[in-house]
Every structure is written in structure tokens, then in C-alpha cells.
Tab-separated table of C-alpha atoms and ligand atoms in Angstrom:
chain	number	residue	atom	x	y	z
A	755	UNK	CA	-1.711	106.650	133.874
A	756	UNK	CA	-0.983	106.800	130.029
A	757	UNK	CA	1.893	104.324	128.901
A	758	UNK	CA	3.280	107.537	126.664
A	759	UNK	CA	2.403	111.529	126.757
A	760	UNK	CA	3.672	113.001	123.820
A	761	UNK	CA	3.996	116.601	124.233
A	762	UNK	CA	4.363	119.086	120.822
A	763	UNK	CA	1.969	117.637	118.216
A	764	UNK	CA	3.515	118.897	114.705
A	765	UNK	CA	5.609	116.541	112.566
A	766	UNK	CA	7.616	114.782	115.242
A	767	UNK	CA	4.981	114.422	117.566
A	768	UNK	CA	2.601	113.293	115.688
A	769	UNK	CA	4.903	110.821	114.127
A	770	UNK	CA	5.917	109.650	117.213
A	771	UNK	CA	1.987	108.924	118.131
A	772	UNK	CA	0.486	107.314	115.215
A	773	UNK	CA	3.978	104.661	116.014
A	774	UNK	CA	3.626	104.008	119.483
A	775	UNK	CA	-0.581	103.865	119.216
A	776	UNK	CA	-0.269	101.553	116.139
A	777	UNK	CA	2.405	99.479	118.692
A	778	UNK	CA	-0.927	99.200	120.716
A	779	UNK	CA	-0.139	101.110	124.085
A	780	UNK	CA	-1.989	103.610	125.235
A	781	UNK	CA	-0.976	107.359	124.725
A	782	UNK	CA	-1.616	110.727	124.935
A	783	UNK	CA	-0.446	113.801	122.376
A	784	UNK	CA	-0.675	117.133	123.535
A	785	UNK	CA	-0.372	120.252	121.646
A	786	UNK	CA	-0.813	124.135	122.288
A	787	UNK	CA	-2.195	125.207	118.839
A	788	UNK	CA	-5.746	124.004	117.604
A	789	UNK	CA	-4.960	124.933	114.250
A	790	UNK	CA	-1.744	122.850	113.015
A	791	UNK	CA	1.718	124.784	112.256
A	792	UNK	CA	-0.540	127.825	110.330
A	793	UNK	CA	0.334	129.999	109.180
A	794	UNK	CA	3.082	127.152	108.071
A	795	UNK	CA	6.650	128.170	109.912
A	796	UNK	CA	8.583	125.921	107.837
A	797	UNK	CA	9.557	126.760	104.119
A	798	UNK	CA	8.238	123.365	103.339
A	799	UNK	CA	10.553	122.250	101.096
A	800	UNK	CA	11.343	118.386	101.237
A	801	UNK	CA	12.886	115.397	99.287
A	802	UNK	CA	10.389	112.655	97.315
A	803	UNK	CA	11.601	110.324	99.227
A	804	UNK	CA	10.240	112.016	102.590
A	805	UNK	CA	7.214	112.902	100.744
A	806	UNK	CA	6.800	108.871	100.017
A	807	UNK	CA	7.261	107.910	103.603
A	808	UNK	CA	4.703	110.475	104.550
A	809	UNK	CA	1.693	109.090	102.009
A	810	UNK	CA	1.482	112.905	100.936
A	811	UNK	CA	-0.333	110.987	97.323
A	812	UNK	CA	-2.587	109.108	100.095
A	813	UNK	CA	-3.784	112.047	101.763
A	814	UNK	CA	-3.581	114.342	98.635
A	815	UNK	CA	-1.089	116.820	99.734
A	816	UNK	CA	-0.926	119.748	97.251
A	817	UNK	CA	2.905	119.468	96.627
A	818	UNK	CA	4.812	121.467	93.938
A	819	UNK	CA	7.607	119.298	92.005
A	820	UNK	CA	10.996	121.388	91.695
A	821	UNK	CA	13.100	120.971	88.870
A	822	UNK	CA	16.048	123.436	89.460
A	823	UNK	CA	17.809	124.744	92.061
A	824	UNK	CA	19.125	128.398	91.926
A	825	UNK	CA	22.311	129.191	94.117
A	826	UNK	CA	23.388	132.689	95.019
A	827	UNK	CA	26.453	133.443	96.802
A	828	UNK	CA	26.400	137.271	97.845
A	829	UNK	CA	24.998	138.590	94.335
A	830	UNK	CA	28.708	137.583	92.993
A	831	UNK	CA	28.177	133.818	91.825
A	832	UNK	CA	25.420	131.777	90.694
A	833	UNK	CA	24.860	128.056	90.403
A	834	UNK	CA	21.961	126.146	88.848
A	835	UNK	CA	21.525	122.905	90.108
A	836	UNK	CA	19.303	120.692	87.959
A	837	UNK	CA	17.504	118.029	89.414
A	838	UNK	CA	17.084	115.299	87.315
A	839	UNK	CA	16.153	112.246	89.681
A	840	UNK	CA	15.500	111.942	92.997
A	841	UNK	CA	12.653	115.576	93.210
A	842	UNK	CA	12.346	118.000	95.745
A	843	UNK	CA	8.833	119.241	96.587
A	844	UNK	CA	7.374	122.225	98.399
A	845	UNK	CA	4.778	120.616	100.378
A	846	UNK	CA	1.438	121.859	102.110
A	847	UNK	CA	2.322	121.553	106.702
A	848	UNK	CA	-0.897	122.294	107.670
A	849	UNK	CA	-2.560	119.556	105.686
A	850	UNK	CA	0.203	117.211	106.693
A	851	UNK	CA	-0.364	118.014	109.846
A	852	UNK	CA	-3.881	117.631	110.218
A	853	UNK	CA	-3.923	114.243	108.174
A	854	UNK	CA	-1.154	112.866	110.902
A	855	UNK	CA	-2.644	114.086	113.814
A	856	UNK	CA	-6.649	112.391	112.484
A	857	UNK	CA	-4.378	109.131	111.884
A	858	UNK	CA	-3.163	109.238	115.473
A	859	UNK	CA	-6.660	109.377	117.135
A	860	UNK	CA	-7.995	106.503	114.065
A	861	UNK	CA	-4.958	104.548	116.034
A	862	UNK	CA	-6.496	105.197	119.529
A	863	UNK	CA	-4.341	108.145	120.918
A	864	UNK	CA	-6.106	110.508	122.704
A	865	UNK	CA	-5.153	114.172	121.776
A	866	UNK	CA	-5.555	117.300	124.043
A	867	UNK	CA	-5.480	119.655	121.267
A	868	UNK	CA	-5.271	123.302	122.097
A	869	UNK	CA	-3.676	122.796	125.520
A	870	UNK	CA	-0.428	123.833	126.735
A	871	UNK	CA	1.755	121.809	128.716
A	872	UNK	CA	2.966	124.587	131.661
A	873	UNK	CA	5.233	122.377	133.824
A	874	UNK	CA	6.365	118.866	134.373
A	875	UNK	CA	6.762	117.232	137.758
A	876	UNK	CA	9.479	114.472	137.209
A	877	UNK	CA	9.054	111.536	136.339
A	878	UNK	CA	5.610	111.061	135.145
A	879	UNK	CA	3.661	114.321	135.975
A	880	UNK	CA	2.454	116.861	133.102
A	881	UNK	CA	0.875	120.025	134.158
A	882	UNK	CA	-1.701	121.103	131.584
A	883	UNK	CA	-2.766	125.434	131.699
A	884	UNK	CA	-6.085	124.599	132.824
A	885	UNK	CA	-4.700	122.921	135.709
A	886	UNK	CA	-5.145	119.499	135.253
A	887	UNK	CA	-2.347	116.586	135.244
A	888	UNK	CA	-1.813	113.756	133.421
A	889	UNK	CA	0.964	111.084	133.973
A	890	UNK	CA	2.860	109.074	131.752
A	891	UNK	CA	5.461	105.990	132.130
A	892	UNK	CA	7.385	107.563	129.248
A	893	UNK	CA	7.301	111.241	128.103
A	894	UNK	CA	8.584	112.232	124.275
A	895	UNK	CA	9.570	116.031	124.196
A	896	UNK	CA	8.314	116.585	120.780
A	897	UNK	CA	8.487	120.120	121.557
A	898	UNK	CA	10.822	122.010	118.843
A	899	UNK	CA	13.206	124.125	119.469
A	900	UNK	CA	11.823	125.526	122.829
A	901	UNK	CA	12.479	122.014	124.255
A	902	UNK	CA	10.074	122.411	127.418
A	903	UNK	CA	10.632	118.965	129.264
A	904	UNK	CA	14.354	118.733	128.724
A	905	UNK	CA	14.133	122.338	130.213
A	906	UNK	CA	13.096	120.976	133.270
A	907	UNK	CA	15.127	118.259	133.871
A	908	UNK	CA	18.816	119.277	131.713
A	909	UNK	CA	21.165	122.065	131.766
A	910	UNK	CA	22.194	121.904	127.833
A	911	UNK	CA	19.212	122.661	126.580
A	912	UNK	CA	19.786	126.745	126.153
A	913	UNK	CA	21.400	127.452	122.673
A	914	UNK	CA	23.723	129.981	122.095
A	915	UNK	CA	22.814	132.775	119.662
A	916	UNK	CA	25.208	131.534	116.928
A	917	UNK	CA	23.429	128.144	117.652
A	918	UNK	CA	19.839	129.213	116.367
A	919	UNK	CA	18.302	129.981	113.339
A	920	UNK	CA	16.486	133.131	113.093
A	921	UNK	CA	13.922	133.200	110.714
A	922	UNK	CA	11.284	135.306	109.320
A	923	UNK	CA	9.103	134.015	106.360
A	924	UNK	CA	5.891	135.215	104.568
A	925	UNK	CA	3.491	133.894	102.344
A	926	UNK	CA	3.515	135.978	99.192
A	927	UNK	CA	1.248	136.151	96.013
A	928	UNK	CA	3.282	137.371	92.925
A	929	UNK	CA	4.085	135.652	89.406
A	930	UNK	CA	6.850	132.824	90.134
A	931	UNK	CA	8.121	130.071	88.219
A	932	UNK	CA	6.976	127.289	90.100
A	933	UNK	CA	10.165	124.932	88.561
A	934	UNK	CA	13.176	127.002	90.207
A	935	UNK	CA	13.617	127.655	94.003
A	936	UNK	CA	16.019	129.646	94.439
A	937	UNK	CA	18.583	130.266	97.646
A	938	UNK	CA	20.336	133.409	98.541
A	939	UNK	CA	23.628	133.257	100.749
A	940	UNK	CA	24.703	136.352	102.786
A	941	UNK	CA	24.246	139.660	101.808
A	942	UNK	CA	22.734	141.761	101.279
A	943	UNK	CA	19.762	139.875	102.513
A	944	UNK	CA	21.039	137.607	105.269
A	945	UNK	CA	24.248	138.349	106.515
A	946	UNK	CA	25.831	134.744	107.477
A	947	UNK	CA	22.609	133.294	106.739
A	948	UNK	CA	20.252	133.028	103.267
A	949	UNK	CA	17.285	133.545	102.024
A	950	UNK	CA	15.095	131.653	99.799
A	951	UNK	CA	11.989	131.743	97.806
A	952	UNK	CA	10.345	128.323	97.406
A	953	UNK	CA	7.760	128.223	95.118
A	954	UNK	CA	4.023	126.572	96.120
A	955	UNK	CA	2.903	127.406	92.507
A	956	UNK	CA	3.135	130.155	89.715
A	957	UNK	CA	1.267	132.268	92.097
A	958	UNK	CA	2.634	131.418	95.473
A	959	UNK	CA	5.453	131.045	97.169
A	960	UNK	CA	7.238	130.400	100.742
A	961	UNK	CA	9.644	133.564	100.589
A	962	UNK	CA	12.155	134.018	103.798
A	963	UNK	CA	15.513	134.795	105.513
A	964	UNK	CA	17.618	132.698	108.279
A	965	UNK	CA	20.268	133.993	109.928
A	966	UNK	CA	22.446	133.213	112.915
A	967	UNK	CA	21.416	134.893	116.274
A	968	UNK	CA	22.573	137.334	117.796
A	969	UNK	CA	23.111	139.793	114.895
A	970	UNK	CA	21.434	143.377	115.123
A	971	UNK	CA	19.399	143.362	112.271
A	972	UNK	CA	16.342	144.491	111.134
A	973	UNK	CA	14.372	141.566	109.271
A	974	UNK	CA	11.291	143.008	108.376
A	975	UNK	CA	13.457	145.007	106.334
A	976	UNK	CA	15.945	142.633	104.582
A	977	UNK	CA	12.661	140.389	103.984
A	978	UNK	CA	10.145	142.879	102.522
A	979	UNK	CA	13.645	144.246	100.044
A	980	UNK	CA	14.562	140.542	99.024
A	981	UNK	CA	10.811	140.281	97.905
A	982	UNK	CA	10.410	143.556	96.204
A	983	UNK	CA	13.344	142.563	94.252
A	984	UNK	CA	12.130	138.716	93.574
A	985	UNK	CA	8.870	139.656	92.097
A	986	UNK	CA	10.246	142.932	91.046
A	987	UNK	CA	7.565	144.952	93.253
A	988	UNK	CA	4.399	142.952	91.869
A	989	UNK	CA	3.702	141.119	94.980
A	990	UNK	CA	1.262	140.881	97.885
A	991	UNK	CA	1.562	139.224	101.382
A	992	UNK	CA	-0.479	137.243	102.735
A	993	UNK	CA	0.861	136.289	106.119
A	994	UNK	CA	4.092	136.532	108.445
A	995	UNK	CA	5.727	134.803	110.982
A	996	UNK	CA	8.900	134.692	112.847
A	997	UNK	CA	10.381	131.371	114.047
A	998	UNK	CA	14.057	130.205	115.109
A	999	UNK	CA	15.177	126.554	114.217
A	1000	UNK	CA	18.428	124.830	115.994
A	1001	UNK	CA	21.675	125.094	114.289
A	1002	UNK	CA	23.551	123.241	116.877
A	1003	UNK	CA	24.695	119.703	117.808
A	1004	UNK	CA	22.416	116.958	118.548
A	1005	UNK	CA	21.357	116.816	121.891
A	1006	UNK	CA	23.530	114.153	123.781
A	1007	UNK	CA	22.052	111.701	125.420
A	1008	UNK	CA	19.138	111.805	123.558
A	1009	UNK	CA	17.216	109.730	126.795
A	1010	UNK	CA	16.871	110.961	130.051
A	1011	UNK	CA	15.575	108.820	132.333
A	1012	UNK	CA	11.689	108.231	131.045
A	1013	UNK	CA	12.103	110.867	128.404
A	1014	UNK	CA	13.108	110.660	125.000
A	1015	UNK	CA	13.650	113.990	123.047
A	1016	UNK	CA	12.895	113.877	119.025
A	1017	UNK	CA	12.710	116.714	115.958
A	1018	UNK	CA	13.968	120.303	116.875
A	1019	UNK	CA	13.774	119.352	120.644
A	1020	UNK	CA	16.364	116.845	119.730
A	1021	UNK	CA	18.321	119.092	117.574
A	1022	UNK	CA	17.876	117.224	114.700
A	1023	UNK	CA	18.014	120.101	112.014
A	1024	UNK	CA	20.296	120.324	109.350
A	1025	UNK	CA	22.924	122.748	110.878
A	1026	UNK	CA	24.230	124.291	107.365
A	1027	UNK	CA	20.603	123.891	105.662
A	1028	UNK	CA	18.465	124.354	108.802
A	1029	UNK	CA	16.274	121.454	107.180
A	1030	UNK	CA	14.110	119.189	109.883
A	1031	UNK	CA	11.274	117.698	108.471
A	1032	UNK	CA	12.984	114.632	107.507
A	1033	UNK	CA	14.449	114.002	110.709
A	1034	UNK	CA	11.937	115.014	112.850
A	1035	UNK	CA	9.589	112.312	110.947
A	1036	UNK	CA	12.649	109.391	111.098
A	1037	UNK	CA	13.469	110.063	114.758
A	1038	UNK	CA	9.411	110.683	116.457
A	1039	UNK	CA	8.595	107.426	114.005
A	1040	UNK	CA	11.783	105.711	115.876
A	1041	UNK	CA	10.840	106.899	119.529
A	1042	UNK	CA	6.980	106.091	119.778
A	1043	UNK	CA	7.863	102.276	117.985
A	1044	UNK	CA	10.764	102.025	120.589
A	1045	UNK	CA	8.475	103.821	123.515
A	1046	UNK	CA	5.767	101.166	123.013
A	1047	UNK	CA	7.579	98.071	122.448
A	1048	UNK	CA	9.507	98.789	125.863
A	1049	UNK	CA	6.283	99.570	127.436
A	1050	UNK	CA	5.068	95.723	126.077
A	1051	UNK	CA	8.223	94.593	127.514
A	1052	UNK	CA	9.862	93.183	124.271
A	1053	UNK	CA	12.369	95.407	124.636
A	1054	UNK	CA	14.735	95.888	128.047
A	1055	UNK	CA	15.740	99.666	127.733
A	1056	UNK	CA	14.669	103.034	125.990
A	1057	UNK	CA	18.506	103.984	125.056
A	1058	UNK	CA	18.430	101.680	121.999
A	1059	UNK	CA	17.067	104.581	120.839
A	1060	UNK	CA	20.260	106.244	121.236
A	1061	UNK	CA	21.852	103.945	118.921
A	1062	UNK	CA	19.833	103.417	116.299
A	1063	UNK	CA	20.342	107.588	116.033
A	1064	UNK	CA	23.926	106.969	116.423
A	1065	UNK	CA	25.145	107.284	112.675
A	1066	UNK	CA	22.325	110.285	112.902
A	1067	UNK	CA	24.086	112.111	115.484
A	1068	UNK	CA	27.406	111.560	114.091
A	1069	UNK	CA	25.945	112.679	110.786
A	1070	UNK	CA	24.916	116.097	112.755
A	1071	UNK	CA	28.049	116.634	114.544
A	1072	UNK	CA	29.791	116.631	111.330
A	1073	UNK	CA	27.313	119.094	109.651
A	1074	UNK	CA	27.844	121.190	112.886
A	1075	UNK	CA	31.849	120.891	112.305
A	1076	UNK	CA	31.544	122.331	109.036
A	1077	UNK	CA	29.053	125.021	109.246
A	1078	UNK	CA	31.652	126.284	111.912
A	1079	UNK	CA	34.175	126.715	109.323
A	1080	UNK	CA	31.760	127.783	106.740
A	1081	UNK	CA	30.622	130.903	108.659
A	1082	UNK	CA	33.391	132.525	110.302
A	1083	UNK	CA	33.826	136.050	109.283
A	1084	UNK	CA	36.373	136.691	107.196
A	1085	UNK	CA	35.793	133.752	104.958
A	1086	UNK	CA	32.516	133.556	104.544
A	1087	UNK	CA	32.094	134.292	101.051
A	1088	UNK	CA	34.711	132.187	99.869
A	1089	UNK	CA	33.957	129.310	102.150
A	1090	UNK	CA	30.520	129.132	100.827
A	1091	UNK	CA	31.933	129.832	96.875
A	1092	UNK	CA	34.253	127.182	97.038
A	1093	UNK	CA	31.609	124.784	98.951
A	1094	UNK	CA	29.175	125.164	96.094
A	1095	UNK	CA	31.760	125.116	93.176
A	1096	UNK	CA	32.718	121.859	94.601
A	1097	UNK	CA	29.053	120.796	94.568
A	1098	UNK	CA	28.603	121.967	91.316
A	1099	UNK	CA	31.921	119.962	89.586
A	1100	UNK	CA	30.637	116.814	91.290
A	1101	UNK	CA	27.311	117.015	90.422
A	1102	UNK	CA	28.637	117.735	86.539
A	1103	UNK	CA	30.993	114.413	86.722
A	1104	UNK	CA	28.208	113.080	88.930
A	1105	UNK	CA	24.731	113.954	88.206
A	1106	UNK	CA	22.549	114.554	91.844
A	1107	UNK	CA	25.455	113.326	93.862
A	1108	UNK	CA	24.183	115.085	96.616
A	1109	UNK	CA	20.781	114.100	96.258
A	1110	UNK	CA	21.804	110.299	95.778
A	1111	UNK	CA	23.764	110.641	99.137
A	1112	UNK	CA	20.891	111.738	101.003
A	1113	UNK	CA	18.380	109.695	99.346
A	1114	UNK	CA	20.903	106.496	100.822
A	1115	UNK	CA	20.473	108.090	104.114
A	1116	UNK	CA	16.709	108.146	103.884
A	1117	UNK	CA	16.535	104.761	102.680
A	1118	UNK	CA	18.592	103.435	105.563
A	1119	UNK	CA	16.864	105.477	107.955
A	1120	UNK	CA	14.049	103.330	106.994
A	1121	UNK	CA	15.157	100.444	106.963
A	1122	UNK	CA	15.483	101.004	110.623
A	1123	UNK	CA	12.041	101.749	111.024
A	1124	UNK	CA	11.221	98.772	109.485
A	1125	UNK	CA	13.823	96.666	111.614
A	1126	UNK	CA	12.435	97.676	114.860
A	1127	UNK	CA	8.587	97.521	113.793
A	1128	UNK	CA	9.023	93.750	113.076
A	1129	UNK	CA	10.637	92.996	116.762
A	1130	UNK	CA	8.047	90.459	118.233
A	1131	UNK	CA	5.571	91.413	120.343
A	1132	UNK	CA	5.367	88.754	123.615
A	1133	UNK	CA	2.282	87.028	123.742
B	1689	FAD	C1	11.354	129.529	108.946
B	1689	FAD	C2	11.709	128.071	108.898
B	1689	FAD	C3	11.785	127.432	107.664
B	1689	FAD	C4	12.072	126.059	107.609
B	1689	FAD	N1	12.078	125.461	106.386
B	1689	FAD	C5	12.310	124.131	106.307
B	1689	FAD	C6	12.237	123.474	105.050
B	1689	FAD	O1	11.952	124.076	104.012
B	1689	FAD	N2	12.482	122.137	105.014
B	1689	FAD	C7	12.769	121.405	106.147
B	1689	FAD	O2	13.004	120.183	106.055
B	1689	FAD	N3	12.813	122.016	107.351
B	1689	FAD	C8	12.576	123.345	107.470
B	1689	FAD	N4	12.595	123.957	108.689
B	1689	FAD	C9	12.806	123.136	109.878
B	1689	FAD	C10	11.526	122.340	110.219
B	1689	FAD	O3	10.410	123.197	110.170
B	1689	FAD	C11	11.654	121.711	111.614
B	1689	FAD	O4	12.861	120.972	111.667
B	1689	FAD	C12	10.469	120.796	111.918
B	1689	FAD	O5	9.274	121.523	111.896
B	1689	FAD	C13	10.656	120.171	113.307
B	1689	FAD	O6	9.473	119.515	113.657
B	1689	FAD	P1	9.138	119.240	115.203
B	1689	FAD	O7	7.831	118.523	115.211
B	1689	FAD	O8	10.315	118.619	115.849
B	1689	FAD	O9	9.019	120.668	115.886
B	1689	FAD	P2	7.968	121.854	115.632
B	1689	FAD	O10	7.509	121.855	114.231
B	1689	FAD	O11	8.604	123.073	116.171
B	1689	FAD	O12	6.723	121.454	116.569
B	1689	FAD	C14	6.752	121.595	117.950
B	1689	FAD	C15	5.310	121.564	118.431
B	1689	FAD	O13	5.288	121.577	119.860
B	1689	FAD	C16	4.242	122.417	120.291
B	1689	FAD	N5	4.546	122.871	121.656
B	1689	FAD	C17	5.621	123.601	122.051
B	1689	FAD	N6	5.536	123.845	123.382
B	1689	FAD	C18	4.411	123.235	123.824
B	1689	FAD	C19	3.794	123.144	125.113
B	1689	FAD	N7	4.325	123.713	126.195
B	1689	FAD	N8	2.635	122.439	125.219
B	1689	FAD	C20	2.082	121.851	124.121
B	1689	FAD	N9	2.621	121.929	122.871
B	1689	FAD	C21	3.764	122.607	122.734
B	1689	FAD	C22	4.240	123.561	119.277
B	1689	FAD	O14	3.012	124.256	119.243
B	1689	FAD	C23	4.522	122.816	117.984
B	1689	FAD	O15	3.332	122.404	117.346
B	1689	FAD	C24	12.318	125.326	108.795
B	1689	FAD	C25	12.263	125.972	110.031
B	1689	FAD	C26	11.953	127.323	110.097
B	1689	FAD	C27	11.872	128.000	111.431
């Protein structure tokens, strides 16, 4: 019997392995794909301070450094956001991914790599495709958006189609100017959605659309015009995926029993920006620390993760509230006009307000993680 299976072994997982093995329990990541999120179904693009807590200079992560931000509301306004302090970076998945999943297994977790978890007998039985079981005392859905424990054992998992993210990205080779990523809202591209083109270098970039489900609309389409007009035809791909991200509420409770949910499975994206990585790092990092130290018995319950997420949550709910209003039909272009002129006049009279908000958030966030990685471990 492990002490922890995590199951889903990208950011969250993996986060929530190298915790709870450093903790010193014993436990088990498993995770469908050998090769780690590639091609990389994720734009990519995250804050500094992310990139810090991640050791991307340890493990030399090829990240590009973004100086300006490019705003486009339906081809009728434009904002440029410049980003003095505080940087955004478009950073490499798959090499994140494989340097957090090696640091997991230098901790002691074992990792079933290239095995899919098919069903889960509650409370401690995993069902691997080749047949074989494992059991754990505490399961973490790490999962994404597909959520395949809480399926088993919750009826809120299923989004609804306005709920989810639909996304379609490739990997395209053009001329770009790696300072400026640039963000497209509604049409013609992505109706109640946007696109984007994040920049990897001068020759690379992350180009892709998101856009609320359940729309009839043909992606392949809206994608392959936004990048003919982008690189103004000069452009080649080099892969393409489709992916959906939640655009929902935080799952509540985020427990159930023996199982904690983190990341996507948790619903921890951004609702209006459909950014996760930071959250699904924060939150995994949170559970496995949590997972183990209840396991050693210094701690008397697994819902004290539920409150250390609680200003999280609320956090999400709030983002949820307002995307609501944001997208409704008739308004949507004005919504989102007036949201980014109001942006843009703060951040004039207040230089990277945003940025300086969410960098506080980050900072607290871990804080936490420190908090709870100093609670005593009984002798
Ligand atoms: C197109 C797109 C662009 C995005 N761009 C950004 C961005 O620029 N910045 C940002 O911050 N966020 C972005 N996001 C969101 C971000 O990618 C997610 O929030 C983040 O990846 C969540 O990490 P996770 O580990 O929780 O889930 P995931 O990355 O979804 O990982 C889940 C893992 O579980 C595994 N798994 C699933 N089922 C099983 C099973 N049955 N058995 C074993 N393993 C299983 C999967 O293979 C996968 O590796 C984007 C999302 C999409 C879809």
C-alpha cells in the first residue's frame, strides 16, 4: 500500500510528488503519456515570479522575457501594455516537465510513466490498463480537466459547455518579435473567446484560439486565418493540438474523503484568462506537503487543505462572477473595451498595477507553502 498515488503527472502532479516524497512518505505518480505535455498544450506563458518558484534558471529552461503586451478588442481598439517590472515569460512545458518529474523519483517516488489509470475502486484501489492495482491511503486527482477520480466518486464534476475552454494551438515558425505577445478578443477569430500569439523567440511562437463551448465553429479555420494574417502568410507549422481548459468555479469541497483534487481537476484556471500553471503548481505543492504530513500524523485532517485554498477559491469565484458579465452577448464588445480601458488608465496612474496585484498573490501563496513545510514532524 503506497501512503499517496498521485494520478496525472504534468505540472500539478508532479508538484504535488516531489512535496509529499520530500515530506518522506512513500508515493506513487502515475501518468498516461511517456513523453511530458508534447507537443506542449499550454501557451506557456507565465509570470517571473512562477518561473522563480519553479528553478526554471536551475534547470535551464529556455524562457523568452516579454516586454509588451498587445491588446485587441474585435479589430476596433488596441492597448499596449508595457511591462516594466514584475516580467512575463513564455516558458519551455516539456522541459519543465521532465526536470519535475526526474526530481520526484531523485525524492523516492516511484513513477508508472506511460500507464493509464482506467478505474478507481473507492477508497484506496487504482486500476492501471494493463490490469494491475495499486492502493493508496490518499489519492490526489492531478488529472486536468478530465478529472477521472472525482468522476467516480462526485456528481459536479461535468462542465457545462459555456464552462470550458476550447482551444486549438499550433507551433508555428515565421519572423516574430519575440518582445510583444499579443491577445486577440472576439472576432473575427474567436467569437467570445481570443486568440493569442506568444512568442518563444524571433522564430517561434505559441499561436492559438480559446473559445467557450458549445459554439459551432470551425477552428482549424479561424486558427490557420489568424496566422496567415500574424505573419502575413510567411509561416510554417510545426505541430497542432486541440485541448479544453476549465472556465468554471472551483470545485467545492476540494476533499473528498481520501482524495484531494488539485490544477485543472480542481478548477483552478483563471476563468477570464484561462491561465493554470500558477495554480496548478501552488495548489499540487500544497496537497502532497499536506498529504504527507497527515500521513506522519502531525496533522489531524486533509481539509486544512480546503482552507489554506480558501482566499484561492474565493479569488476564483469572483473571476467566475465577472467573466459572466463580461461575455454575455450583447455586450461583449463593450464589456471587454471598457474592462481594458480601465486597465489601461490604472496602469498609466499606476504602472503594472495588475501585475503588482498578482505578484502579492503569488507571494502569499508562498508564504503558505512555506508555513505548512515548517509544521514539525513527530519524532
Ligand atoms: C491551449 C491552452 C493554452 C493554455 N495556455 C496557458 C498559458 O499560457 N499560461 C497558463 O498559465 N496556463 C495556460 N493554460 C492552462 C494550463 O495549461 C493548465 O491550467 C495547466 O496545465 C494545469 O495543469 P494540471 O497539471 O492541473 O493539468 P494537465 O496539464 O491537464 O495535466 C493532467 C495530466 O494528467 C494525465 N492524465 C489524465 N488522465 C489520466 C489517466 N486516466 N491516467 C493517468 N494520467 C492521466 C494527463 O496525461 C496529463 O499529463 C492553457 C491551457 C490550454 C488548453
Amino acid at each position: 500500500m503506497f501512503d499517496i498515488i498521485v494520478v496525472g503527472g504534468n505540472i500539478a502532479g508532479a508538484s504535488a510528488t516531489i512535496n509529499a516524497a520530500k515530506a518522506g512518505v512513500n508515493v506513487a505518480l502515475i501518468e498516461k503519456n511517456r513523453e511530458p505535455i508534447f507537443p506542449p498544450r499550454c501557451g506557456e506563458a507565465t509570470e517571473e515570479i512562477t518561473a522563480e518558484i519553479l528553478n526554471l534558471d536551475k534547470i535551464g529552461c529556455l524562457k523568452n522575457r516579454i516586454k509588451q503586451i498587445k491588446i485587441n478588442v474585435s479589430g476596433k481598439k488596441e492597448y499596449n501594455f508595457k511591462i516594466k517590472k514584475h516580467g512575463i515569460f513564455i516558458i519551455d512545458r516539456n522541459s519543465v516537465e521532465k526536470y519535475l518529474l526526474k526530481n520526484a523519483e531523485q525524492n523516492g517516488a516511484e513513477l508508472f510513466i506511460g500507464r493509464r489509470v482506467i478505474n478507481f475502486n473507492p477508497p484506496n484501489e487504482i486500476v492501471l490498463d494493463n490490469k494491475t492495482t495499486l492502493k493508496g491511503k490518499i489519492i490526489i486527482d492531478a488529472t486536468g480537466i478530465s478529472c477521472q477520480i472525482g468522476k467516480k466518486i462526485r456528481n459536479d464534476i461535468e462542465l457545462k459547455p459555456s464552462d470550458v475552454g476550447v482551444c486549438i494551438q499550433s507551433r508555428v515558425e515565421g519572423i516574430f518579435n519575440s518582445d510583444i505577445m499579443k491577445m486577440w478578443y472576439g472576432k473575427p477569430y474567436a467569437p467570445f473567446g481570443y486568440s493569442w500569439l506568444f512568442p518563444k523567440n524571433e522564430k517561434l511562437a505559441n499561436i492559438g484560439i480559446g473559445v467557450p463551448g458549445g459554439q459551432k465553429l470551425d477552428l482549424s479555420n479561424l486558427l490557420e486565418k489568424y496566422i496567415k494574417d500574424e505573419t502575413k502568410g510567411k509561416f510554417k507549422v510545426l505541430n497542432t493540438f486541440r485541448s479544453c481548459v476549465p472556465a468554471s468555479k472551483p470545485l467545492e469541497p476540494l476533499t473528498t474523503d481520501n482524495i484531494i483534487f488539485v490544477g485543472d481537476a480542481a478548477r483552478f484556471a483563471n476563468p477570464i484568462f484561462e491561465n493554470g500553471i500558477n495554480n496548478a503548481v501552488f495548489s499540487g505543492s500544497v496537497a502532497g506537503t499536506i498529504a504527507a504530513k497527515f500521513i506522519k500524523g502531525d496533522l489531524s485532517k486533509l481539509t486544512i487543505y480546503e482552507e489554506l485554498m480558501k482566499n484561492k477559491v474565493k479569488r476564483l469565484n469572483k473571476a467566475y462572477y465577472y467573466k459572466n458579465r463580461l461575455t454575455t452577448e450583447k455586450k461583449y464588445f463593450n464589456s471587454y473595451r471598457r474592462f481594458f480601458s480601465l486597465i489601461y488608465s490604472l496602469n498609466k496612474l499606476f504602472p503594472n498595477i495588475l501585475q503588482n496585484q498578482y505578484v502579492k498573490i503569488v507571494k502569499n501563496d508562498k508564504k503558505i507553502l512555506d508555513s505548512i513545510q515548517e509544521i514539525k514532524t513527530k519524532g
